[in-house]
Structure formats: structure tokens, C-alpha cells
Coordinates of C-alpha atoms and ligand atoms in Angstrom, one line a residue:
X544 CA 114.2 170.5 98.2
X545 CA 113.1 169.4 94.7
X546 CA 115.9 167.5 92.9
X547 CA 114.7 169.1 89.6
X548 CA 115.6 172.6 91.0
X549 CA 118.7 171.6 93.0
X550 CA 122.4 172.0 92.0
X551 CA 123.5 168.4 92.5
X552 CA 126.0 167.6 89.8
X553 CA 126.7 163.9 90.5
X554 CA 129.4 162.2 88.5
X555 CA 129.4 158.5 87.3
X556 CA 133.2 158.3 87.1
X557 CA 135.7 158.6 90.0
X558 CA 137.8 161.7 89.4
X559 CA 141.4 160.7 88.9
X560 CA 142.8 163.3 91.4
X561 CA 141.0 161.9 94.3
X562 CA 142.9 159.3 96.3
X563 CA 140.8 158.7 99.4
X564 CA 137.2 157.6 99.4
X565 CA 135.8 160.7 101.1
X566 CA 137.4 162.9 98.5
X567 CA 136.1 160.7 95.7
X568 CA 132.5 160.4 97.1
X569 CA 132.2 164.1 98.0
X570 CA 133.2 165.0 94.4
X571 CA 131.0 162.3 92.8
X572 CA 128.0 163.1 95.0
X573 CA 128.2 166.8 94.1
X574 CA 129.2 168.1 97.6
X575 CA 132.3 170.0 96.7
X576 CA 134.3 171.3 93.7
X577 CA 137.9 172.4 93.7
X578 CA 138.6 176.0 92.8
X579 CA 142.4 175.9 93.3
X580 CA 144.7 173.4 95.1
X581 CA 143.3 172.9 98.5
X582 CA 140.6 175.5 98.0
X583 CA 137.0 174.4 97.5
X584 CA 133.5 175.6 96.9
X585 CA 130.9 173.8 99.1
X586 CA 127.9 173.0 96.9
X587 CA 124.4 173.0 98.4
X588 CA 124.7 169.4 99.6
X589 CA 128.2 169.9 101.1
X590 CA 127.2 173.1 102.8
X591 CA 124.1 171.5 104.4
X592 CA 126.4 168.9 105.9
X593 CA 128.8 171.6 107.2
X594 CA 125.8 173.5 108.7
X595 CA 124.6 170.4 110.5
X596 CA 128.0 169.8 112.0
X597 CA 128.3 173.5 113.0
X598 CA 124.8 173.4 114.5
X599 CA 125.8 170.5 116.8
X600 CA 129.1 172.1 117.6
X601 CA 127.4 175.4 118.6
X602 CA 124.8 173.6 120.7
X603 CA 127.3 171.6 122.7
X604 CA 129.7 174.5 123.2
X605 CA 126.9 176.8 124.3
X606 CA 125.7 174.2 126.7
X607 CA 129.3 174.0 128.1
X608 CA 129.2 177.8 128.8
X609 CA 131.2 179.0 125.8
X610 CA 130.3 182.2 123.9
X611 CA 130.6 182.7 120.1
X612 CA 132.5 185.6 118.5
X613 CA 133.7 186.3 115.0
X614 CA 137.2 187.6 114.4
X615 CA 138.6 188.9 111.2
X616 CA 140.4 186.6 108.7
X617 CA 143.2 189.2 108.2
X618 CA 145.4 189.8 111.1
X619 CA 148.0 192.6 111.3
X620 CA 151.6 191.4 111.4
X621 CA 152.4 193.3 114.6
X622 CA 150.2 191.0 116.7
X623 CA 152.1 188.0 115.4
X624 CA 155.4 189.7 115.9
X625 CA 154.4 190.3 119.5
X626 CA 153.8 186.6 120.1
X627 CA 156.9 185.7 118.2
X628 CA 155.1 183.6 115.7
X629 CA 155.6 185.9 112.7
X630 CA 159.1 184.5 112.4
X631 CA 158.4 181.0 113.8
X632 CA 155.4 179.9 111.7
X633 CA 157.2 179.6 108.4
X634 CA 155.7 179.1 105.0
X635 CA 152.3 177.8 106.1
X636 CA 151.4 181.4 107.0
X637 CA 150.0 183.4 104.1
X638 CA 151.4 186.9 104.3
X639 CA 149.6 189.7 102.6
X640 CA 150.3 193.4 102.1
X641 CA 147.7 196.1 101.8
X642 CA 147.9 199.2 99.5
X643 CA 149.9 201.0 102.2
X644 CA 152.4 198.2 102.3
X645 CA 151.2 197.2 105.8
X646 CA 151.7 193.5 106.4
X647 CA 148.9 191.1 107.4
X648 CA 148.5 187.3 107.6
X649 CA 145.4 185.3 106.8
X650 CA 144.9 183.8 110.2
X651 CA 145.7 180.1 110.4
X652 CA 144.6 180.2 114.1
X653 CA 143.7 183.1 116.3
X654 CA 145.4 183.0 119.7
X655 CA 146.9 186.5 119.1
X656 CA 143.7 188.2 118.2
X657 CA 141.6 186.7 121.0
X658 CA 144.3 187.3 123.6
X659 CA 144.6 190.9 122.7
X660 CA 140.8 191.2 122.9
X661 CA 140.6 189.7 126.3
X662 CA 143.7 191.6 127.5
X663 CA 141.9 194.8 126.7
X664 CA 138.5 193.8 128.0
X665 CA 139.1 191.8 131.2
X666 CA 140.6 193.5 134.3
X667 CA 139.7 191.5 137.4
X668 CA 139.7 187.9 138.6
X669 CA 135.9 188.4 139.0
X670 CA 135.6 188.4 135.2
X671 CA 137.4 185.1 134.7
X672 CA 137.1 182.4 133.4
X673 CA 136.1 183.2 129.9
X674 CA 135.7 180.7 127.0
X675 CA 135.1 182.2 123.5
X676 CA 134.9 180.4 120.2
X677 CA 134.3 181.1 116.6
X678 CA 133.4 179.1 113.5
X679 CA 135.7 180.5 110.9
X680 CA 137.5 180.2 107.6
X681 CA 141.2 179.6 108.1
X682 CA 144.1 179.5 105.6
X683 CA 147.2 177.4 106.0
X684 CA 149.5 177.1 103.0
X685 CA 150.0 173.4 103.6
X686 CA 153.0 171.8 101.8
X687 CA 150.8 168.9 100.5
X688 CA 147.1 169.9 100.4
X689 CA 145.3 166.6 99.6
X690 CA 142.4 164.3 100.3
X691 CA 139.8 167.0 99.6
X692 CA 138.3 168.5 102.8
X693 CA 140.7 166.5 104.9
X694 CA 143.7 168.7 104.3
X695 CA 142.8 171.8 102.5
X696 CA 144.6 175.1 102.4
X697 CA 141.4 177.1 103.1
X698 CA 139.1 175.3 105.5
X699 CA 136.5 175.9 108.2
X700 CA 137.5 175.4 111.8
X701 CA 135.9 175.9 115.1
X702 CA 138.6 177.6 117.2
X703 CA 138.0 178.2 120.9
X704 CA 140.1 179.9 123.6
X705 CA 139.8 179.9 127.4
X706 CA 141.2 182.3 130.0
X707 CA 141.8 181.4 133.7
X708 CA 143.2 182.6 137.0
X709 CA 144.8 179.2 137.9
X710 CA 146.1 176.0 136.4
X711 CA 143.4 174.1 138.4
X712 CA 140.7 176.1 136.7
X713 CA 142.3 175.5 133.3
X714 CA 142.3 171.7 134.1
X715 CA 138.6 171.9 134.9
X716 CA 137.8 173.7 131.6
X717 CA 140.1 171.4 129.6
X718 CA 138.2 168.4 131.0
X719 CA 134.9 170.1 130.1
X720 CA 136.0 170.8 126.6
X721 CA 137.3 167.2 126.1
X722 CA 133.9 165.9 127.3
X723 CA 132.1 168.4 125.0
X724 CA 134.2 167.2 122.0
X725 CA 133.3 163.6 122.7
X726 CA 129.6 164.6 122.9
X727 CA 129.9 166.5 119.6
X728 CA 131.3 163.6 117.7
X729 CA 128.9 161.1 119.3
X730 CA 126.0 163.3 118.2
X731 CA 127.5 163.5 114.7
X732 CA 127.2 159.7 114.7
X733 CA 131.0 159.2 114.7
X734 CA 133.1 157.0 117.0
X735 CA 136.0 159.1 118.3
X736 CA 138.9 158.5 120.6
X737 CA 141.0 160.9 122.6
X738 CA 144.8 160.5 122.4
X739 CA 147.8 162.2 123.8
X740 CA 149.4 164.5 121.3
X741 CA 152.3 166.7 120.4
X742 CA 151.9 170.5 120.8
X743 CA 153.6 171.5 117.5
X744 CA 153.2 175.1 116.2
X745 CA 150.7 176.2 118.7
X746 CA 152.8 175.4 121.8
X747 CA 151.8 174.8 125.4
X748 CA 152.4 172.2 128.0
X749 CA 150.0 169.4 127.2
X750 CA 147.6 168.5 124.5
X751 CA 145.2 165.8 123.2
X752 CA 143.8 165.0 119.8
X753 CA 140.4 163.7 119.1
X754 CA 140.6 161.0 116.4
X755 CA 138.0 159.4 114.2
X756 CA 139.3 155.9 113.7
X757 CA 139.7 155.1 110.0
X758 CA 142.2 153.0 107.9
X759 CA 142.9 156.0 105.7
X760 CA 143.7 158.3 108.6
X761 CA 147.0 160.3 108.3
X762 CA 147.7 159.8 112.0
X763 CA 149.1 156.7 113.6
X764 CA 148.0 156.0 117.1
X765 CA 149.7 153.7 119.6
X766 CA 147.0 152.1 121.7
X767 CA 147.1 149.6 124.5
X768 CA 143.9 147.5 124.5
X769 CA 144.6 146.5 128.1
X770 CA 144.7 149.9 129.9
X771 CA 143.4 152.2 127.1
X772 CA 146.7 154.1 126.8
X773 CA 146.4 156.0 123.5
X774 CA 148.9 158.4 122.1
X775 CA 149.9 159.8 118.7
X776 CA 152.9 157.8 117.5
X777 CA 154.6 161.2 117.1
X778 CA 155.2 161.1 120.9
X779 CA 154.0 157.7 122.1
X780 CA 156.2 156.1 124.8
X781 CA 156.9 152.4 125.2
X782 CA 158.7 150.3 127.8
X783 CA 162.0 148.7 127.0
X784 CA 162.1 145.4 128.9
X785 CA 165.3 144.8 130.7
X786 CA 167.5 142.3 128.9
X787 CA 169.9 140.1 130.8
X788 CA 171.8 138.5 128.0
X789 CA 175.5 138.4 128.6
X790 CA 177.6 141.0 130.4
X791 CA 179.8 143.8 129.1
X792 CA 182.8 142.5 131.0
X793 CA 183.3 139.5 128.7
X794 CA 183.2 141.5 125.4
X795 CA 186.4 141.5 123.4
X796 CA 187.7 144.9 122.3
X797 CA 186.1 146.7 119.4
X798 CA 187.4 145.9 115.9
X799 CA 186.7 146.9 112.4
X800 CA 185.2 144.8 109.7
X801 CA 185.3 145.5 105.9
X802 CA 181.7 146.1 104.7
X803 CA 182.1 147.7 101.2
X804 CA 179.0 149.4 99.9
X805 CA 176.9 148.2 102.8
X806 CA 175.7 151.4 104.4
X807 CA 172.2 150.4 105.4
X808 CA 171.3 148.4 108.5
X809 CA 169.6 145.7 106.4
X810 CA 172.5 145.5 104.0
X811 CA 175.1 144.9 106.6
X812 CA 173.6 142.7 109.3
X813 CA 174.0 139.6 107.2
X814 CA 177.7 140.3 106.7
X815 CA 178.3 141.1 110.3
X816 CA 176.2 138.2 111.6
X817 CA 174.2 140.4 114.0
X818 CA 170.5 141.2 114.3
X819 CA 169.1 144.6 113.4
X820 CA 168.5 145.1 117.2
X821 CA 172.2 144.7 117.8
X822 CA 173.1 147.5 115.4
X823 CA 173.7 151.0 116.9
X824 CA 172.0 153.1 114.2
X825 CA 173.7 156.5 114.2
X826 CA 171.8 159.5 112.7
X827 CA 173.2 162.9 112.4
X828 CA 171.1 166.0 112.6
X829 CA 171.9 169.7 112.0
X830 CA 170.2 172.0 114.5
X831 CA 170.3 175.7 115.3
X832 CA 173.7 176.1 117.0
X833 CA 175.0 172.6 116.9
X834 CA 175.0 168.9 115.8
X835 CA 172.8 166.2 117.3
X836 CA 173.8 162.6 116.9
X837 CA 170.9 160.2 117.7
X838 CA 171.6 156.6 118.5
X839 CA 168.8 154.0 118.3
X840 CA 168.8 150.2 117.8
X841 CA 168.9 149.3 114.1
X842 CA 165.4 147.9 114.2
X843 CA 163.8 151.1 115.4
X844 CA 163.1 154.5 113.9
X845 CA 164.3 157.8 115.5
X846 CA 161.3 159.8 116.7
X847 CA 162.1 163.3 115.5
X848 CA 159.4 164.8 117.7
X849 CA 161.0 163.3 120.8
X850 CA 164.4 164.5 119.5
X851 CA 163.1 168.0 119.0
X852 CA 161.5 168.1 122.4
X853 CA 164.7 166.8 124.1
X854 CA 167.0 169.2 122.3
X855 CA 164.7 172.2 122.5
X856 CA 165.8 172.9 118.9
X857 CA 163.7 175.2 116.7
X858 CA 165.4 173.9 113.6
X859 CA 166.3 170.2 113.3
X860 CA 167.0 168.4 110.1
X861 CA 168.9 165.3 109.0
X862 CA 172.4 166.4 108.0
X863 CA 173.5 166.2 104.4
X864 CA 176.6 164.2 103.1
X865 CA 178.9 167.1 103.5
X866 CA 178.2 167.7 107.2
X867 CA 178.3 163.9 107.8
X868 CA 181.7 163.7 106.1
X869 CA 183.0 166.7 108.1
X870 CA 181.9 165.0 111.3
X871 CA 182.8 161.4 110.6
X872 CA 185.4 161.5 107.8
X873 CA 183.2 158.9 106.1
X874 CA 180.4 158.6 103.5
X875 CA 176.8 158.3 104.5
X876 CA 176.0 154.9 106.1
X877 CA 179.2 154.4 108.0
X878 CA 178.7 156.8 111.0
X879 CA 179.1 155.5 114.5
X880 CA 179.4 157.1 118.0
X881 CA 183.1 156.3 118.6
X882 CA 185.7 159.0 118.6
X883 CA 183.4 161.9 117.4
X884 CA 184.7 165.4 118.0
X885 CA 183.1 167.5 120.7
X886 CA 182.5 170.4 118.4
X887 CA 182.2 170.8 114.6
X888 CA 183.6 174.1 113.2
X889 CA 180.8 176.1 111.5
X890 CA 178.1 174.3 113.5
X891 CA 179.1 174.2 117.2
X892 CA 178.9 171.5 119.9
X893 CA 178.1 167.9 119.1
X894 CA 175.6 166.3 121.4
X895 CA 175.2 162.5 121.4
X896 CA 171.8 161.3 122.5
X897 CA 171.1 157.6 122.9
X898 CA 167.9 155.7 123.3
X899 CA 167.6 153.8 126.6
X900 CA 167.7 150.5 124.7
X901 CA 171.3 151.3 123.6
X902 CA 172.4 151.3 127.3
X903 CA 171.0 147.7 127.6
X904 CA 173.2 146.3 124.8
X905 CA 176.1 144.2 126.1
X906 CA 177.7 145.3 122.8
X907 CA 176.6 146.5 119.4
X908 CA 177.8 146.8 115.8
X909 CA 178.0 150.3 114.3
X910 CA 179.6 152.4 111.6
X911 CA 183.4 152.8 112.0
X912 CA 183.5 156.5 110.9
X913 CA 185.5 155.1 107.9
X914 CA 183.9 154.6 104.5
X915 CA 183.2 150.9 103.9
X916 CA 183.9 149.8 107.5
X917 CA 181.8 148.8 110.5
X918 CA 182.9 148.1 114.1
X919 CA 181.9 145.0 116.0
X920 CA 181.9 144.6 119.8
X921 CA 181.3 148.3 120.5
X922 CA 180.4 148.6 124.2
X923 CA 178.3 151.6 125.4
X924 CA 180.1 153.3 128.2
X925 CA 183.4 151.6 127.4
X926 CA 183.9 152.6 123.7
X927 CA 181.7 155.7 123.7
X928 CA 179.7 157.8 126.2
X929 CA 176.6 159.5 125.0
X930 CA 175.8 163.0 126.4
X931 CA 172.5 161.5 127.6
X932 CA 170.3 158.4 127.5
X933 CA 166.6 159.1 126.9
X934 CA 163.5 157.8 125.2
X935 CA 164.2 158.5 121.5
X936 CA 162.6 155.7 119.5
X937 CA 159.3 155.5 117.7
X938 CA 156.8 153.2 119.3
X939 CA 155.7 150.2 117.1
X940 CA 153.2 147.4 117.3
X941 CA 153.9 144.8 120.0
X942 CA 156.0 147.2 122.1
X943 CA 155.3 147.0 125.8
X944 CA 152.7 149.5 127.0
X945 CA 154.4 152.4 129.0
X946 CA 151.5 152.6 131.4
X947 CA 150.4 149.1 132.4
X948 CA 152.3 146.0 133.4
X949 CA 150.9 143.6 130.9
X950 CA 149.6 145.2 127.8
X951 CA 151.3 145.5 124.4
X952 CA 150.7 148.3 121.9
X953 CA 148.8 148.1 118.7
X954 CA 149.1 150.7 116.0
X955 CA 145.8 152.0 114.7
X956 CA 145.1 154.8 112.2
X957 CA 142.9 157.8 112.8
X958 CA 141.9 161.2 111.4
X959 CA 142.6 164.1 113.7
X960 CA 139.3 166.1 113.9
X961 CA 139.9 168.0 117.1
X962 CA 143.0 169.2 119.0
X963 CA 142.9 170.7 122.5
X964 CA 145.9 172.4 124.2
X965 CA 146.8 173.7 127.7
X966 CA 148.7 176.8 126.6
X967 CA 149.7 178.3 130.0
X968 CA 150.9 181.8 129.5
X969 CA 152.6 181.4 126.1
X970 CA 150.4 184.0 124.5
X971 CA 149.1 185.9 127.6
X972 CA 152.6 186.9 128.6
X973 CA 153.8 188.5 125.4
X974 CA 150.4 190.0 124.6
X975 CA 149.9 191.4 128.1
X976 CA 146.8 189.5 129.1
X977 CA 146.8 190.4 132.8
X978 CA 144.2 190.8 135.6
X979 CA 144.1 191.9 139.2
X980 CA 143.7 189.1 141.7
X981 CA 141.6 189.4 144.8
X982 CA 144.5 191.1 146.7
X983 CA 144.9 193.6 143.9
X984 CA 148.1 192.1 142.5
X985 CA 148.6 191.9 138.8
X986 CA 148.7 188.3 137.4
X987 CA 149.1 186.8 134.0
X988 CA 146.1 184.8 132.6
X989 CA 146.4 181.1 131.9
X990 CA 145.0 179.9 128.7
X991 CA 143.6 176.9 126.9
X992 CA 142.9 176.5 123.1
X993 CA 140.5 174.1 121.4
X994 CA 140.3 173.5 117.6
X995 CA 137.9 171.4 115.7
X996 CA 137.9 170.9 111.9
X997 CA 134.4 171.2 110.5
X998 CA 135.2 170.2 107.0
X999 CA 137.6 167.5 108.1
X1000 CA 134.8 166.1 110.4
X1001 CA 132.5 165.8 107.4
X1002 CA 135.2 164.0 105.4
X1003 CA 136.0 161.7 108.3
X1004 CA 132.3 160.9 108.5
X1005 CA 132.5 159.7 104.9
X1006 CA 135.6 157.7 105.6
X1007 CA 133.9 155.9 108.5
X1008 CA 130.5 155.5 106.8
X1009 CA 130.3 154.5 103.2
X1010 CA 129.9 151.4 101.0
X1011 CA 130.5 150.4 97.4
X1012 CA 127.5 152.4 96.2
X1013 CA 128.3 155.6 98.0
X1014 CA 128.1 157.6 101.2
X1015 CA 126.0 156.4 104.2
X1016 CA 125.6 159.6 106.2
X1017 CA 124.8 159.3 109.9
X1018 CA 121.3 160.8 110.3
X1019 CA 122.3 163.8 112.4
X1020 CA 124.7 165.3 109.8
X1021 CA 123.0 164.0 106.6
X1022 CA 122.3 166.8 104.1
X1023 CA 118.7 165.6 104.0
X1024 CA 117.1 162.9 106.1
X1025 CA 115.1 161.4 103.3
X1026 CA 115.4 160.8 99.6
X1027 CA 111.8 160.8 98.4
X1028 CA 111.9 158.8 95.2
X1029 CA 109.0 159.2 92.7
X1030 CA 109.7 156.3 90.4
X1031 CA 107.3 157.2 87.7
X1032 CA 107.0 160.9 87.3
X1033 CA 104.7 160.4 84.2
X1034 CA 101.9 158.8 86.3
X1035 CA 99.6 161.6 87.6
X1036 CA 98.3 159.6 90.5
X1037 CA 101.8 158.7 91.6
X1038 CA 102.9 162.3 91.2
X1039 CA 100.0 163.6 93.3
X1040 CA 100.7 161.1 96.0
X1041 CA 104.4 161.9 96.1
X1042 CA 103.5 165.7 96.3
X1043 CA 101.2 164.9 99.2
X1044 CA 103.9 162.8 101.0
X1045 CA 106.5 165.5 100.4
X1046 CA 104.2 168.1 102.1
X1047 CA 103.6 165.8 105.1
X1048 CA 107.2 165.0 105.6
X1049 CA 108.5 168.5 105.4
X1050 CA 105.6 169.8 107.6
X1051 CA 106.9 167.4 110.2
X1052 CA 110.2 169.2 110.1
X1053 CA 112.1 166.5 108.2
X1054 CA 114.6 167.4 105.5
X1055 CA 113.5 165.9 102.3
X1056 CA 115.2 165.7 98.9
X1057 CA 112.3 165.1 96.6
X1058 CA 113.5 163.4 93.4
X1059 CA 110.8 164.7 91.1
X1060 CA 112.9 164.5 88.0
X1061 CA 111.7 162.8 84.9
X1062 CA 114.6 160.3 85.1
X1063 CA 114.5 156.5 85.0
X1064 CA 114.0 154.8 88.4
X1065 CA 117.5 153.3 88.1
X1066 CA 119.1 156.8 87.8
X1067 CA 117.2 158.0 90.9
X1068 CA 118.3 155.0 93.0
X1069 CA 121.9 155.3 91.9
X1070 CA 122.0 159.0 92.8
X1071 CA 120.2 158.5 96.1
X1072 CA 122.7 155.7 97.1
X1073 CA 125.7 157.8 96.1
X1074 CA 124.5 160.9 97.9
X1075 CA 123.9 158.7 100.9
X1076 CA 120.8 160.0 102.5
X1077 CA 120.0 157.6 105.4
X1078 CA 116.4 157.0 104.4
X1079 CA 114.6 156.5 101.1
X1080 CA 110.9 156.9 100.8
X1081 CA 109.8 155.2 97.6
X1082 CA 106.6 156.0 95.8
X1083 CA 105.6 153.6 93.1
X1084 CA 103.7 150.3 92.5
X1085 CA 101.3 149.0 95.0
X1086 CA 101.5 151.3 98.0
X1087 CA 99.3 154.0 96.7
X1088 CA 96.0 152.1 96.8
X1089 CA 96.8 151.3 100.5
X1090 CA 97.9 154.8 101.3
X1091 CA 101.4 153.5 102.2
X1092 CA 104.9 154.2 101.1
X1093 CA 108.0 152.0 101.1
X1094 CA 110.6 153.1 103.7
X1095 CA 114.1 151.8 102.9
X1096 CA 117.0 152.2 105.3
X1097 CA 120.2 153.1 103.3
X1098 CA 122.4 151.7 106.1
X1099 CA 120.8 148.2 106.4
X1100 CA 119.0 147.9 103.1
X1101 CA 115.8 146.9 105.0
X1102 CA 112.6 148.0 103.3
X1103 CA 109.0 148.1 104.7
X1104 CA 105.6 149.4 103.6
X1105 CA 104.1 151.8 106.1
X1106 CA 101.9 154.9 106.3
X1107 CA 103.7 158.3 106.0
X1108 CA 102.9 159.1 109.6
X1109 CA 104.9 156.0 110.7
X1110 CA 107.8 157.2 108.7
X1111 CA 107.7 160.5 110.5
X1112 CA 107.6 158.9 113.9
X1113 CA 110.4 156.5 113.2
X1114 CA 112.8 159.2 111.9
X1115 CA 111.9 161.7 114.6
X1116 CA 112.5 159.1 117.3
X1117 CA 115.9 158.3 115.8
X1118 CA 116.8 162.0 115.7
X1119 CA 115.7 162.5 119.3
X1120 CA 117.8 159.5 120.4
X1121 CA 120.9 161.2 118.9
X1122 CA 120.2 164.3 120.9
X1123 CA 118.9 166.3 118.0
X1124 CA 115.5 167.4 116.7
X1125 CA 114.1 167.5 113.2
Ligands
LIG207 P1 147.4 168.5 111.3 O1 148.4 167.9 112.2 O2 146.5 167.5 110.7 O3 148.0 169.5 110.3 P2 147.1 170.6 113.2 O4 147.7 170.0 114.4 O5 147.9 171.5 112.4 O6 146.6 169.4 112.3 P3 145.4 172.3 114.7 O7 146.2 173.5 114.5 O8 145.3 171.7 116.0 O9 145.7 171.2 113.6 O10 143.9 172.6 114.1 C1 142.7 172.2 114.7 C2 141.9 171.3 113.8 O11 141.7 172.0 112.5 C3 142.5 170.0 113.5 O12 142.2 169.1 114.5 C4 141.8 169.6 112.2 O13 140.5 169.1 112.5 C5 141.6 171.0 111.5 N1 142.6 171.2 110.5 C6 143.9 171.6 110.7 N2 144.5 171.7 109.5 C7 143.6 171.4 108.5 C8 143.6 171.4 107.1 N3 144.7 171.7 106.4 N4 142.5 171.1 106.4 C9 141.3 170.8 107.1 N5 141.2 170.8 108.5 C10 142.4 171.1 109.2
LIG208 MG1 148.8 171.3 110.6

């Protein structure tokens, strides 16, 4: 491609709306432009990157035995009603009516459509397994679209779905997909890590996320360097070491202390003379059909995902001051587990769930259920009895690893680029995906689902690979392999040599952006660095007489004179090593 003909509107200034580096550089480099909040046009450079990512995704999934389909964007409401998600999905689902007032949604994911298709087309165990995928535009009306391609409302996703006759067969395919994902990201030149994950809106029994490690990642990962345990902090476990300090038998009876205006853990510990870990933090949640009281040590956060899983609640939210007052007779900040009613009129039963660490406290300090008072010497089991003890806290750095004997957890950040789920029969059951087994009995299919964000992968690549001057694309997903820089377009001999070099490089199958503009050399270098093509081939100065060009590596800054043929060999070899071809 000739730069003079290309649409590459680079910007010198960083647009104010872009907070993260990938968003800034993709805007500045002329890869994307926003059309509306979270909705983008991919410009030629951006689209070339997405095509390269999808090419790798297609190759690896095809190699793993998957077949590509293309489903519609608009999905009739009935299908979503059948699966039960029309009501459950909430405001992220964009609902649309046609001229006949029939309801549709713009598919945010396609379990319903594919399950109906397979239900209608597959009859026998002999036709299973199946694994179908598409590369498709999705719409999710995200609360906070941000970070450019990282969290858009309209975005491109690869979504795949598999259908099986047994859990064992699903396990085998799940492992194959996990391996395929790792190959995909490796081939994209990205370092990725698989972590245990929550199942969220999609549902199912188990799931893993594939993360690209980056400081700016929205996901926090608990990782044990000792045994390689890795899980999204949303659900990460940790081990509470047994403490043997003091016994409950020696503890005086509970008594109140006046703590005016000191509702927060940090405000009150000094007055009470206790550590945060000795506080029994009491959080009150409203749920569908009841109240949940969660107890964790004062130095730990309640993990709402664990709470939601433990309660099976579909709706769970921190209670407001009125509910808190109705339950505790006190203002916010003075709640404790002692003497709570078993039910709350208007809400229903009150369930008290306590973290395992609470059981280990010889005694704790907590709110007295009286405004401006706390209680000291509160003994779990003596002064209150939770409905259940369970793992309720959020893991944090230096917690003991839940898996190995010796490791402690580190918290690292990542960008979730892929998410795979074992679904079981969650969709097959309501949508009637059944087959006849080898004895002629009807059985329900068992499913897996596999998502991969194409645009988010491109953005994650920029987060992982950039410097102060711009993007540094990994070769396999760079929009072009080479920036061919003609430094002096007014010189006829230089121009002729650049044209000849352009022809040789493109004939060898390399993607070349030929900067033939009549701009100053400085402008060409600045644009080339910003756009981030991995190699620069520089035409100017002394090389021409020796029939040589300067090859500069954008990543290392190394430059070397060599014949064009050597440039071709070097880049083709590097591409072949990444599993791709020019
Ligand atoms: P998140 O927790 O980040 O919202 P999710 O769990 O909702 O993601 P999935 O439903 O598993 O995501 O979607 C599969 C993949 O699609 C994700 O791994 C991600 O790469 C991509 N993806 C999801 N939401 C978005 C979005 N709003 N913008 C861009 N890519 C997205
Ligand atoms: Mg989401």
C-alpha cells in the first residue's frame, strides 16, 4: 500500500478521552475512530490487524476440528425466552422491535441460536460431537464502555459452541479448546495465561479465562508462583492458617463501648484498641426473598461473587440505610451479628454467613446494633451463631495459596481476551437439544462454549507491546510487516530504487506500507514509529550505490545495511517461526 493513497489519519496529540495506552495509540495511529459511545469504525490499518487476528483464529480452530458458521445479529425474543435469559440478562441486552412489533435482541452471545440449530439438525450419537464457531459482531449495552476496543458496546468476537454425548467428551474438547487458545495467542505474539474464572451471565459448571498480562488490565488475578495456581480474584480461594492465640473460654462477657461517629473499621479500631483483623465486619445485603448478613474480618473485603454463589441469589445488593435500620435499629456502620431477628418483615428470612476466619477468632469487636456503640469480647458460637461458615473473603496479596503447602499469592493484572465454559445442559435442556444414544434412548446434549474477543486481543497487544514513540506490533498481527521509507521523494534515483524495492518486497508476499509521500524524513519516521510496523526499510543516502537498503527493527532499534533479498529472507524466516506465512 502506498501511504500517499492510504487513509491513515495520524494525530500528533493524545485525544483527551483516551485513558489507556492502547486506546490512545489506536486513535493516534489512525486505526479506529469512535462513531458513538463504545461504537467504532475500524480504519484500514485497524481492520488489517483484526483480519490478521481472525486469520490466526480461523487457522487454529480449523486445525482443532471446528467448523465456521455465520448466525444472524438479530435474534427473536422467543428463543431467549425459551432459555430464560430474556428476563435474566438485564440492560446489557439491546432489545429491538420490528414493524410488526415483534421483539428481537441484538445477540450479545449466541447459545440460543446455535442450540436450536443443532437441536433441529442432529439426531443421533453418531453425529456428535460437533464444534461450530463464528466470527461475528456482538452488541452489549455495557454500563461503562471504555478503553476503546477493550470494552466496546459493539465489538467483534469469535464465539464457539460444542455439543457432546458425555461429560468426558466435553472435558476432552474443553482441553483441546484451551490448548487452541494458547496457540492462538502465542501465534499472535502475546504472552497469555489461563486462570480459573466465574461463570457469570453465561452460566455452566466451570470456566477459565485466558488473560493477557498487563498493568492496565481490568481483571485482577491471584497467582501462586510456587504451584502456578491462578484464578480471577472474583472467585480465588486462599487458605486461612489456623491461629492458636488464646482460647474462647477465658474471654469476659461481651460489653458495649461508646464510639460516637466511628462507623468505619479504620475509624474505630484505635478507640477500641483492636486490630482490623479482630473486627467482625458486618455487611447487610438485600436478596430476592430475604436478607443476607455477611461477616468477614475487618481487614478483608467480602467477595460478592462467592456470596452470590453461596446464596444462589439472582439479585444481591448492599442494603440501604432504611433496611439496615429496620434490621439493626442502628445507623449504617454499627451493625453486628448479635441478636439479629430471624426474619425481616417485607423481606423474609435473615441468613448470617460468616467467613471461616471468623470461626478462628477467640473473640472479636463488632457493631452493637445501636447507633454510636460497638461491642467488645464478642465470641463466635457463644454470643452469636451464623447460619453457616464458608469461604467468603476476597483473596489478597500474601494470602496462603489454597492449592500448595508453601506458596503465597501475588495479585497480578490481566486483560481477559478469551473465556471458555463447560455449560452442561443449561441451554440444551430448555431448547430441546436431544439425540438418540446407541440403545435408541433419548438423551440431552452436553455443551461447551468458547468466546474470544478479536478487538480486545488487538487492544491487549498494544498494551503489551508499545514504547514512548508508539505501538510495536508483534510481526504476525502487524497491519504491515514493513514501513518502506523513501526519505527524499524529490530525488529521482532514490524514488526509482524505492519503487524497485517495493516491487521486490511485495512480490515476496510481504505486506509493505510504502511511504512515498513528499513529506520530510522526520514526519515519515514519526508516523512509522507511531503506527508501529515491526520493520523499517529505509531508502536514502549511501545504500543505493551498493544496491543495499537499511533494515531497522522497530522493536530493538537495531539497523543494518543489506540487500533487499536478505530483508525478504529475514522476515519470512521470522514469520515461519511464528507459525505463519507471508
Ligand atoms: P467481561 O467480564 O470483560 O465483561 P465477559 O465475561 O462478559 O467479559 P464473555 O461473555 O466471556 O465476556 O465474552 C467472550 C470474550 O469477548 C471476552 O473474553 C472478551 O475478549 C470479549 N468481550 C466481552 N465483552 C466485550 C466488550 N464489551 N468489548 C470488547 N470485547 C468484549
Ligand atoms: Mg461482560
